[in-house]
Short mmCIF file of C-alpha atoms and ligand atoms in Angstrom, two decimals:
data_model
loop_
_atom_site.label_atom_id
_atom_site.label_comp_id
_atom_site.label_asym_id
_atom_site.label_seq_id
_atom_site.Cartn_x
_atom_site.Cartn_y
_atom_site.Cartn_z
CA MET A 1 -83.10 45.39 -78.48
CA PRO A 2 -82.67 41.88 -79.94
CA GLU A 3 -81.93 41.98 -83.77
CA ALA A 4 -85.06 39.99 -84.75
CA LEU A 5 -87.24 42.43 -82.76
CA ALA A 6 -85.55 45.44 -84.27
CA HIS A 7 -86.39 44.12 -87.76
CA ALA A 8 -89.95 43.39 -86.71
CA THR A 9 -90.55 46.91 -85.63
CA ASN A 10 -88.58 48.93 -88.11
CA PRO A 11 -89.87 48.68 -91.72
CA MET A 12 -87.15 51.05 -92.88
CA THR A 13 -84.55 48.47 -91.91
CA ASP A 14 -86.29 45.92 -94.12
CA ASP A 15 -86.37 48.36 -97.02
CA THR A 16 -82.79 49.24 -96.69
CA PHE A 17 -81.96 45.52 -96.44
CA ARG A 18 -84.05 44.84 -99.59
CA ASP A 19 -82.21 47.60 -101.50
CA ASP A 20 -78.87 46.17 -100.53
CA VAL A 21 -79.80 42.56 -101.42
CA ARG A 22 -81.22 43.63 -104.76
CA GLN A 23 -78.08 45.57 -105.63
CA TRP A 24 -75.80 42.74 -104.54
CA LEU A 25 -77.68 40.16 -106.52
CA GLN A 26 -77.84 42.35 -109.61
CA ALA A 27 -74.07 42.78 -109.35
CA HIS A 28 -73.00 39.28 -108.40
CA CYS A 29 -75.50 36.79 -109.92
CA PRO A 30 -74.20 35.95 -113.42
CA GLU A 31 -76.79 36.27 -116.14
CA SER A 32 -76.67 32.52 -116.94
CA MET A 33 -77.42 31.73 -113.31
CA ARG A 34 -80.83 33.60 -113.68
CA GLN A 35 -82.18 30.95 -116.16
CA PRO A 36 -84.41 27.99 -114.98
CA ILE A 37 -82.27 25.24 -113.74
CA THR A 38 -82.33 21.65 -114.95
CA SER A 39 -81.45 18.67 -112.83
CA GLU A 40 -78.07 18.19 -114.56
CA GLU A 41 -77.16 21.75 -113.65
CA MET A 42 -77.78 21.43 -109.89
CA VAL A 43 -74.65 21.88 -107.90
CA TRP A 44 -74.46 19.59 -104.90
CA GLY A 45 -71.94 20.47 -102.29
CA GLY A 46 -69.46 17.95 -101.05
CA THR A 47 -65.91 16.66 -101.54
CA GLU A 48 -66.81 15.70 -105.15
CA LEU A 49 -67.80 19.21 -106.05
CA SER A 50 -67.82 19.93 -109.76
CA PHE A 51 -69.08 22.87 -111.95
CA ARG A 52 -70.35 22.83 -115.50
CA SER A 53 -69.38 26.50 -116.10
CA GLU A 54 -67.27 29.35 -114.70
CA ASP A 55 -70.58 31.24 -113.96
CA GLN A 56 -71.70 28.36 -111.82
CA ARG A 57 -68.47 28.30 -109.84
CA LEU A 58 -68.59 32.11 -109.37
CA TRP A 59 -72.20 32.04 -108.18
CA PHE A 60 -71.43 29.18 -105.79
CA GLU A 61 -68.41 30.93 -104.31
CA ARG A 62 -70.06 34.33 -103.96
CA MET A 63 -73.12 33.05 -102.21
CA ARG A 64 -70.92 30.74 -100.04
CA ASP A 65 -68.79 33.70 -99.00
CA LYS A 66 -71.80 35.76 -98.03
CA GLY A 67 -72.94 32.83 -95.75
CA TRP A 68 -76.14 32.67 -97.90
CA PHE A 69 -76.12 28.89 -98.38
CA ALA A 70 -77.66 29.00 -94.93
CA PRO A 71 -78.80 32.65 -94.55
CA ASP A 72 -80.66 32.06 -91.31
CA TRP A 73 -78.06 30.16 -89.37
CA PRO A 74 -75.90 31.99 -86.75
CA VAL A 75 -72.64 33.23 -88.14
CA ALA A 76 -70.72 31.11 -85.63
CA TYR A 77 -71.95 27.97 -87.53
CA GLY A 78 -71.11 29.37 -90.96
CA GLY A 79 -74.49 30.91 -91.72
CA GLY A 80 -75.49 34.42 -92.76
CA GLY A 81 -77.07 35.44 -89.41
CA LEU A 82 -80.08 36.91 -91.08
CA THR A 83 -83.43 37.33 -89.28
CA PRO A 84 -86.45 35.30 -90.60
CA ARG A 85 -87.78 38.48 -92.27
CA GLN A 86 -84.53 39.16 -93.92
CA VAL A 87 -84.39 35.53 -95.22
CA ARG A 88 -87.85 36.10 -96.73
CA VAL A 89 -86.56 39.29 -98.38
CA LEU A 90 -83.54 37.48 -99.82
CA GLU A 91 -85.80 34.65 -101.10
CA GLU A 92 -88.18 37.14 -102.65
CA GLU A 93 -85.42 39.09 -104.32
CA MET A 94 -83.76 35.85 -105.65
CA ARG A 95 -87.12 34.85 -107.07
CA ARG A 96 -87.81 38.24 -108.59
CA LEU A 97 -84.46 38.07 -110.44
CA GLY A 98 -84.84 34.32 -111.26
CA CYS A 99 -81.64 33.43 -109.44
CA ARG A 100 -80.89 29.70 -109.16
CA GLN A 101 -80.11 28.03 -105.94
CA PRO A 102 -76.32 28.03 -105.80
CA GLN A 103 -76.07 24.79 -103.86
CA TYR A 104 -78.19 21.79 -102.95
CA ASN A 105 -77.51 19.89 -99.70
CA LEU A 106 -79.76 17.63 -97.69
CA GLY A 107 -77.67 18.50 -94.65
CA ILE A 108 -78.67 22.18 -94.85
CA TRP A 109 -82.34 21.50 -95.51
CA MET A 110 -82.90 18.69 -93.01
CA LEU A 111 -80.13 17.81 -90.65
CA ALA A 112 -78.87 21.29 -89.65
CA PRO A 113 -82.31 22.51 -88.26
CA VAL A 114 -82.33 19.49 -86.17
CA LEU A 115 -78.77 19.99 -84.86
CA LEU A 116 -79.57 23.59 -84.20
CA GLU A 117 -82.43 22.46 -82.01
CA ILE A 118 -81.06 19.46 -80.13
CA GLY A 119 -77.43 18.85 -81.23
CA THR A 120 -74.50 19.34 -78.87
CA GLU A 121 -72.27 22.42 -79.40
CA GLU A 122 -69.51 20.04 -80.52
CA GLN A 123 -71.83 18.52 -83.11
CA LYS A 124 -72.94 21.95 -84.41
CA LEU A 125 -69.33 23.14 -84.71
CA GLU A 126 -68.13 19.94 -86.28
CA HIS A 127 -70.84 19.53 -88.96
CA MET A 128 -72.56 22.83 -89.70
CA PRO A 129 -69.72 24.95 -91.00
CA PRO A 130 -68.70 22.44 -93.60
CA MET A 131 -72.33 22.25 -94.88
CA ALA A 132 -72.50 26.00 -95.01
CA GLN A 133 -69.36 26.02 -97.20
CA GLY A 134 -70.63 23.29 -99.52
CA ARG A 135 -67.78 21.03 -98.56
CA ILE A 136 -69.66 18.04 -97.13
CA ARG A 137 -72.53 16.22 -98.80
CA TRP A 138 -75.14 14.33 -96.63
CA CYS A 139 -77.43 11.50 -97.43
CA GLN A 140 -80.34 10.10 -95.52
CA GLY A 141 -80.22 6.48 -94.18
CA PHE A 142 -83.77 5.84 -93.03
CA SER A 143 -85.54 3.38 -95.32
CA GLU A 144 -84.76 -0.36 -95.36
CA PRO A 145 -86.13 -3.33 -97.34
CA ASN A 146 -89.07 -3.81 -94.95
CA ALA A 147 -89.19 -0.33 -93.33
CA GLY A 148 -90.45 2.40 -95.62
CA SER A 149 -93.85 3.77 -94.61
CA ASP A 150 -93.55 1.57 -91.50
CA LEU A 151 -90.16 3.17 -90.74
CA ALA A 152 -90.06 2.09 -87.15
CA SER A 153 -89.67 -1.51 -88.19
CA LEU A 154 -86.06 -0.80 -89.29
CA LYS A 155 -83.54 -3.50 -88.29
CA THR A 156 -80.06 -2.04 -88.95
CA SER A 157 -78.42 -2.54 -85.54
CA ALA A 158 -75.96 -0.43 -83.53
CA ARG A 159 -74.46 -2.15 -80.53
CA LEU A 160 -72.64 0.04 -78.07
CA GLU A 161 -69.05 -1.19 -77.27
CA GLY A 162 -67.24 1.19 -74.94
CA GLU A 163 -67.27 4.59 -76.61
CA GLU A 164 -68.23 3.17 -80.08
CA PHE A 165 -71.32 1.88 -81.78
CA VAL A 166 -70.86 -1.15 -84.06
CA VAL A 167 -73.30 -0.92 -86.90
CA ASN A 168 -74.60 -3.84 -89.00
CA GLY A 169 -77.44 -4.15 -91.62
CA SER A 170 -78.41 -2.26 -94.72
CA LYS A 171 -80.27 0.81 -95.98
CA LEU A 172 -82.34 1.11 -99.19
CA TRP A 173 -83.36 3.94 -101.51
CA THR A 174 -80.55 6.12 -100.11
CA SER A 175 -80.45 8.99 -102.57
CA TYR A 176 -76.88 9.72 -103.75
CA GLY A 177 -75.42 7.36 -101.21
CA ASP A 178 -72.58 6.76 -103.62
CA ARG A 179 -71.65 10.46 -103.80
CA SER A 180 -72.18 11.47 -100.16
CA ASP A 181 -69.62 12.11 -97.50
CA TRP A 182 -71.69 11.52 -94.40
CA MET A 183 -75.08 9.90 -93.62
CA TYR A 184 -77.56 10.64 -90.94
CA ALA A 185 -79.15 7.28 -90.12
CA LEU A 186 -81.70 5.64 -87.88
CA VAL A 187 -80.44 2.51 -86.15
CA ARG A 188 -81.88 0.02 -83.74
CA THR A 189 -80.16 0.16 -80.39
CA ASP A 190 -82.73 -1.80 -78.32
CA THR A 191 -84.72 -4.77 -79.51
CA GLY A 192 -86.55 -5.52 -76.23
CA VAL A 193 -88.88 -2.53 -76.23
CA PRO A 194 -91.77 -1.30 -78.38
CA LYS A 195 -90.25 -0.58 -81.79
CA GLN A 196 -90.32 3.23 -81.68
CA GLN A 197 -88.48 3.26 -78.35
CA GLY A 198 -85.37 1.26 -79.43
CA ILE A 199 -84.19 3.50 -82.27
CA SER A 200 -81.29 6.01 -82.23
CA PHE A 201 -80.16 8.75 -84.59
CA LEU A 202 -76.41 8.43 -85.72
CA LEU A 203 -74.16 10.46 -87.90
CA ILE A 204 -71.93 8.10 -89.95
CA ASP A 205 -68.84 8.93 -92.00
CA MET A 206 -69.36 7.18 -95.39
CA LYS A 207 -65.59 6.61 -95.67
CA SER A 208 -65.74 4.30 -92.53
CA ALA A 209 -64.39 0.79 -92.88
CA GLY A 210 -67.15 -1.76 -93.47
CA ILE A 211 -69.49 0.47 -95.59
CA SER A 212 -70.28 -0.63 -99.20
CA VAL A 213 -72.60 1.23 -101.59
CA LYS A 214 -74.53 -0.17 -104.66
CA PRO A 215 -76.32 2.12 -107.04
CA ILE A 216 -79.86 1.14 -108.20
CA GLU A 217 -81.27 2.00 -111.70
CA LEU A 218 -84.44 4.09 -111.97
CA ILE A 219 -87.11 4.36 -114.65
CA SER A 220 -86.25 8.03 -115.37
CA GLY A 221 -82.79 6.83 -116.66
CA LYS A 222 -80.91 8.35 -113.79
CA SER A 223 -79.76 6.55 -110.73
CA SER A 224 -79.66 8.56 -107.58
CA PHE A 225 -80.88 5.57 -105.48
CA CYS A 226 -78.41 3.34 -103.70
CA ALA A 227 -78.38 0.38 -101.32
CA VAL A 228 -75.82 0.84 -98.49
CA PHE A 229 -74.47 -2.04 -96.48
CA PHE A 230 -72.85 -1.86 -93.05
CA ASP A 231 -70.48 -4.62 -91.87
CA ASN A 232 -69.22 -4.03 -88.33
CA VAL A 233 -68.95 -0.29 -89.00
CA ARG A 234 -67.57 1.61 -85.96
CA VAL A 235 -69.04 5.06 -85.13
CA HIS A 236 -67.96 7.10 -82.16
CA ARG A 237 -70.50 7.78 -79.49
CA ARG A 238 -70.17 11.51 -79.99
CA HIS A 239 -72.04 11.16 -83.28
CA LEU A 240 -75.21 10.17 -81.48
CA VAL A 241 -77.82 12.97 -81.94
CA GLY A 242 -80.36 13.27 -79.08
CA PRO A 243 -80.63 10.62 -76.40
CA LEU A 244 -79.75 6.85 -76.80
CA ASN A 245 -83.04 5.22 -77.93
CA GLY A 246 -84.62 8.64 -78.47
CA GLY A 247 -84.07 8.69 -82.28
CA TRP A 248 -87.74 8.35 -83.19
CA ALA A 249 -88.52 11.84 -81.93
CA VAL A 250 -85.41 13.18 -83.78
CA ALA A 251 -86.55 11.45 -86.96
CA LYS A 252 -89.92 13.08 -86.73
CA LYS A 253 -88.37 16.52 -86.45
CA LEU A 254 -86.17 15.88 -89.46
CA LEU A 255 -89.00 14.50 -91.55
CA ALA A 256 -91.00 17.72 -90.79
CA HIS A 257 -88.08 19.63 -92.23
CA GLU A 258 -87.90 17.31 -95.28
CA ARG A 259 -91.60 17.89 -96.03
CA ALA A 260 -91.17 21.60 -95.57
CA ALA A 261 -88.23 21.63 -98.03
CA MET A 262 -90.22 19.50 -100.53
CA SER A 263 -93.20 21.87 -100.31
CA LYS A 264 -90.93 24.67 -101.49
CA PHE A 265 -90.05 22.97 -104.77
CA THR A 266 -92.11 25.31 -106.95
CA GLU A 267 -90.58 28.30 -105.14
CA GLY A 268 -87.32 27.62 -107.02
CA GLY A 269 -86.12 24.85 -104.62
CA ALA A 270 -85.86 22.27 -107.38
CA PRO A 271 -85.87 22.15 -111.26
CA SER A 272 -89.35 22.54 -112.64
CA HIS A 273 -90.89 23.73 -115.85
CA ASP A 274 -93.14 26.70 -116.60
CA PRO A 275 -96.17 24.94 -117.93
CA LEU A 276 -97.23 27.81 -120.19
CA ALA A 277 -93.75 28.05 -121.81
CA VAL A 278 -93.60 24.32 -122.53
CA ALA A 279 -97.22 23.88 -123.58
CA ARG A 280 -97.70 27.10 -125.67
CA PRO A 281 -96.13 25.91 -128.97
CA HIS A 282 -98.15 22.75 -128.71
CA LEU A 283 -101.38 24.41 -127.90
CA PHE A 284 -101.42 26.98 -130.76
CA ASP A 285 -100.78 26.56 -134.51
CA GLU A 286 -98.60 28.94 -136.57
CA ALA A 287 -101.58 31.20 -137.21
CA GLY A 288 -102.24 31.43 -133.44
CA HIS A 289 -105.31 29.27 -133.44
CA LEU A 290 -105.99 26.97 -130.56
CA ARG A 291 -105.42 23.35 -131.41
CA GLU A 292 -106.84 21.70 -128.32
CA PRO A 293 -109.44 23.64 -126.23
CA ALA A 294 -109.57 20.85 -123.71
CA LEU A 295 -105.86 21.23 -123.05
CA ARG A 296 -106.19 24.98 -122.59
CA ASP A 297 -108.77 24.39 -119.93
CA GLN A 298 -106.56 21.93 -118.11
CA LEU A 299 -103.54 24.33 -118.44
CA ALA A 300 -105.56 27.12 -116.78
CA GLY A 301 -106.48 24.73 -114.01
CA VAL A 302 -102.84 23.77 -113.39
CA MET A 303 -101.71 27.36 -113.46
CA MET A 304 -104.51 28.53 -111.02
CA ASP A 305 -103.68 25.70 -108.62
CA ALA A 306 -100.01 26.69 -108.75
CA HIS A 307 -100.88 30.30 -108.06
CA ALA A 308 -103.15 29.33 -105.17
CA PHE A 309 -100.33 27.10 -103.77
CA ALA A 310 -97.78 29.98 -103.99
CA LEU A 311 -100.08 32.33 -102.14
CA THR A 312 -100.81 29.71 -99.44
CA HIS A 313 -97.03 29.03 -99.16
CA ARG A 314 -96.38 32.76 -98.52
CA ARG A 315 -99.12 32.85 -95.88
CA VAL A 316 -97.70 29.79 -94.09
CA GLN A 317 -94.19 31.36 -94.31
CA ALA A 318 -95.59 34.56 -92.65
CA GLN A 319 -97.13 32.37 -89.85
CA ALA A 320 -93.75 30.58 -89.34
CA ILE A 321 -92.01 33.99 -89.01
CA ALA A 322 -94.69 34.90 -86.44
CA ARG A 323 -93.63 31.72 -84.61
CA GLN A 324 -96.92 30.01 -85.08
CA ASP A 325 -97.02 26.17 -85.37
CA VAL A 326 -96.98 25.26 -89.05
CA SER A 327 -96.28 21.49 -88.77
CA GLY A 328 -99.85 20.77 -89.88
CA PRO A 329 -99.65 22.99 -93.04
CA ALA A 330 -96.21 21.50 -93.81
CA SER A 331 -97.72 18.01 -94.15
CA ILE A 332 -100.58 19.37 -96.25
CA MET A 333 -98.23 21.38 -98.53
CA LYS A 334 -95.85 18.53 -99.12
CA LEU A 335 -98.88 16.40 -100.32
CA VAL A 336 -100.47 19.18 -102.43
CA GLN A 337 -97.17 20.41 -103.98
CA THR A 338 -96.05 16.97 -105.11
CA GLU A 339 -99.41 15.93 -106.43
CA GLN A 340 -99.67 19.24 -108.32
CA GLU A 341 -96.30 18.61 -109.94
CA VAL A 342 -97.56 15.19 -111.07
CA ALA A 343 -100.74 16.82 -112.58
CA LYS A 344 -98.68 19.44 -114.34
CA TYR A 345 -96.33 16.96 -115.97
CA GLU A 346 -99.23 14.71 -116.96
CA LEU A 347 -100.73 17.72 -118.75
CA LEU A 348 -97.35 18.62 -120.37
CA MET A 349 -96.94 15.08 -121.58
CA ARG A 350 -100.42 15.23 -123.20
CA ALA A 351 -99.49 18.58 -124.78
CA LEU A 352 -96.23 17.17 -126.23
CA GLY A 353 -97.99 14.07 -127.51
CA THR A 354 -95.68 11.51 -129.16
CA GLU A 355 -92.82 14.03 -129.09
CA GLY A 356 -92.74 13.64 -125.28
CA LEU A 357 -92.08 9.95 -125.52
CA GLN A 358 -88.98 9.90 -127.71
CA TRP A 359 -85.77 9.95 -125.75
CA THR A 360 -82.35 8.86 -126.58
CA GLU A 361 -79.08 9.92 -125.04
CA ASP A 362 -78.22 12.05 -128.22
CA ASP A 363 -81.77 13.53 -128.36
CA PRO A 364 -81.69 16.68 -130.67
CA HIS A 365 -84.33 18.21 -128.32
CA PRO A 366 -82.77 18.21 -124.84
CA SER A 367 -85.55 20.43 -123.44
CA THR A 368 -88.21 17.91 -124.47
CA GLN A 369 -86.17 15.13 -122.93
CA ASP A 370 -85.90 17.12 -119.77
CA VAL A 371 -89.76 17.38 -119.57
CA THR A 372 -90.05 13.66 -120.11
CA ARG A 373 -87.54 12.85 -117.38
CA SER A 374 -89.27 15.29 -115.07
CA TRP A 375 -92.55 13.72 -115.80
CA LEU A 376 -91.18 10.37 -114.58
CA LEU A 377 -89.32 11.93 -111.71
CA SER A 378 -92.43 13.86 -110.53
CA LYS A 379 -94.10 10.63 -109.54
CA THR A 380 -91.23 9.75 -107.16
CA TYR A 381 -91.77 12.94 -105.12
CA THR A 382 -95.22 11.61 -104.08
CA ILE A 383 -93.33 8.70 -102.43
CA ALA A 384 -90.18 10.37 -101.15
CA GLY A 385 -90.34 11.84 -97.64
CA GLY A 386 -93.50 9.87 -96.95
CA SER A 387 -95.97 8.66 -99.66
CA SER A 388 -99.17 10.61 -100.43
CA GLU A 389 -101.26 7.94 -98.73
CA VAL A 390 -99.19 8.17 -95.58
CA GLN A 391 -99.39 11.98 -95.67
CA LEU A 392 -103.18 11.68 -95.91
CA ASN A 393 -103.14 9.47 -92.81
CA ILE A 394 -100.91 12.00 -90.88
CA ILE A 395 -103.14 14.89 -91.96
CA ALA A 396 -106.34 13.01 -90.93
CA ARG A 397 -104.98 12.17 -87.47
CA ARG A 398 -102.63 14.96 -86.50
CA VAL A 399 -104.12 17.97 -88.28
CA LEU A 400 -107.84 17.11 -88.41
CA GLY A 401 -107.86 14.99 -85.28
CA LEU A 402 -109.75 12.19 -86.87
CA PRO A 403 -109.79 8.74 -85.22
CA SER A 404 -107.29 6.14 -86.50
CA GLY A 405 -109.04 3.90 -88.99
CA GLY A 406 -106.49 1.04 -89.02
CA THR A 407 -102.88 0.19 -88.67
CA ALA A 408 -101.41 3.48 -90.02
C1 FAD B 501 -87.17 9.78 -105.07
C2 FAD B 501 -87.06 9.08 -103.69
C3 FAD B 501 -85.99 9.35 -102.95
C4 FAD B 501 -85.87 8.70 -101.71
N1 FAD B 501 -84.75 9.00 -100.93
C5 FAD B 501 -84.55 8.32 -99.80
C6 FAD B 501 -83.38 8.65 -99.02
O1 FAD B 501 -82.51 9.37 -99.41
N2 FAD B 501 -83.23 7.97 -97.85
C7 FAD B 501 -84.17 7.12 -97.35
O2 FAD B 501 -84.01 6.58 -96.27
N3 FAD B 501 -85.30 6.80 -98.09
C8 FAD B 501 -85.50 7.42 -99.32
N4 FAD B 501 -86.62 7.14 -100.07
C9 FAD B 501 -87.51 6.10 -99.65
C10 FAD B 501 -88.83 6.58 -99.14
O3 FAD B 501 -88.75 7.18 -97.89
C11 FAD B 501 -89.84 5.36 -99.19
O4 FAD B 501 -89.92 4.88 -100.50
C12 FAD B 501 -91.21 5.68 -98.69
O5 FAD B 501 -91.10 6.03 -97.30
C13 FAD B 501 -92.23 4.56 -98.90
O6 FAD B 501 -91.62 3.37 -98.44
P1 FAD B 501 -91.64 2.11 -99.34
O7 FAD B 501 -91.02 2.43 -100.67
O8 FAD B 501 -91.03 0.91 -98.57
O9 FAD B 501 -93.14 1.70 -99.68
P2 FAD B 501 -94.15 0.98 -98.78
O10 FAD B 501 -94.11 1.52 -97.38
O11 FAD B 501 -93.94 -0.47 -98.95
O12 FAD B 501 -95.53 1.41 -99.40
C14 FAD B 501 -96.06 0.78 -100.58
C15 FAD B 501 -97.44 1.47 -100.84
O13 FAD B 501 -98.36 1.22 -99.78
C16 FAD B 501 -98.88 2.45 -99.33
N5 FAD B 501 -99.01 2.41 -97.84
C17 FAD B 501 -98.11 1.99 -96.99
N6 FAD B 501 -98.54 2.14 -95.73
C18 FAD B 501 -99.80 2.66 -95.79
C19 FAD B 501 -100.79 2.95 -94.85
N7 FAD B 501 -100.52 2.83 -93.55
N8 FAD B 501 -101.96 3.50 -95.29
C20 FAD B 501 -102.15 3.64 -96.68
N9 FAD B 501 -101.25 3.34 -97.62
C21 FAD B 501 -100.09 2.84 -97.20
C22 FAD B 501 -97.86 3.48 -99.71
O14 FAD B 501 -98.46 4.78 -99.85
C23 FAD B 501 -97.31 2.94 -101.07
O15 FAD B 501 -98.26 3.35 -102.07
C24 FAD B 501 -86.81 7.72 -101.32
C25 FAD B 501 -87.85 7.43 -102.11
C26 FAD B 501 -88.02 8.11 -103.29
C27 FAD B 501 -89.19 7.77 -104.20
#
């Protein structure tokens, strides 16, 4: 019997697995790795790997050696070989114990599922094991100066010369382009056809001759954004994913995985704040009396929305395990999750009052500073991976089947 079926029909197997996972996590996840994570503490895999503490290194290495950076991938590609149900058990147990994500990597979240589906065997074997070991960091080269929401207007060109593409042009808003080892990129390989039909999907080594990267400052005080320039960059043809000029369909698959990853943020995927923990001292005075009844009302609303979202997320996850199509819910959940994060941080900033607006590099209250930065950062998530307005267009047309009202 196939392993996935065996687990679907044998609840005892799940129970045994849960017990094993629970014991392993108890024994191997250091206490300090069970605290909420801040953005400074996120460990990004890659050649520039660095740790802030010994516990962080241990947790990274232990999870890596279990194959649990990518628990659902086949073992042959460096993954843990778990069934979808087992992955859910692992996630539940990690959440129950408050375990941090040991590694963050766009390659694992977005590129690998696409390679698994349509990559060549050579591409899977070359690129997936290094991601699963946290050795290679990936960035996304999609957006350009006049190609954001209207992504298909991208102009960065790739001309095929023998067995190599010659890439020229530039990418914008490339998160961590300056720290990444490889980029998955959309490039124009045909200008004489309708714009979606002349795009290809290429994997580009960021150390290639002719690539230069320029960081861009952000309002949150951190610069993850970069502009990346390509000047006659040579890329071997074997790094083409999918067919030549078939990159648009590949990009749509990848963006669906990006939105699914972003909709998991509150499930421990990214740093976030517990609204009650942050707001409580500002809502009540020393005698335990409520200072601001209006804020309490809003806090209850934010927490109820978060709870409803978590329940919906679990239901969609169960549908995905049952192999039902969840591309519609993924678009909806990215929209709802990111907008809920904005609403939460707006509330926290109201609760913090003027305290939330003071911020210097030597701030004596780093936790407040972190909320302030997260407040600013939360707004960007409603743009990254497709803005809220564009998500609404997608939901209207592809999920609800409404007629197109304009150019979107
Ligand atoms: C935090 C963050 C990280 C990012 N990381 C990356 C990355 O790593 N790699 C990468 O390639 N890109 C990245 N991006 C870029 C991101 O994909 C684009 O910013 C996004 O697609 C919007 O494009 P734009 O900025 O050009 O805005 P525009 O497309 O110019 O949009 C401007 C405004 O017009 C609205 N709008 C546009 N078209 C429509 C329409 N048809 N209907 C209604 N409203 C519309 C938008 O919602 C938006 O409010 C990142 C962005 C952010 C914020």
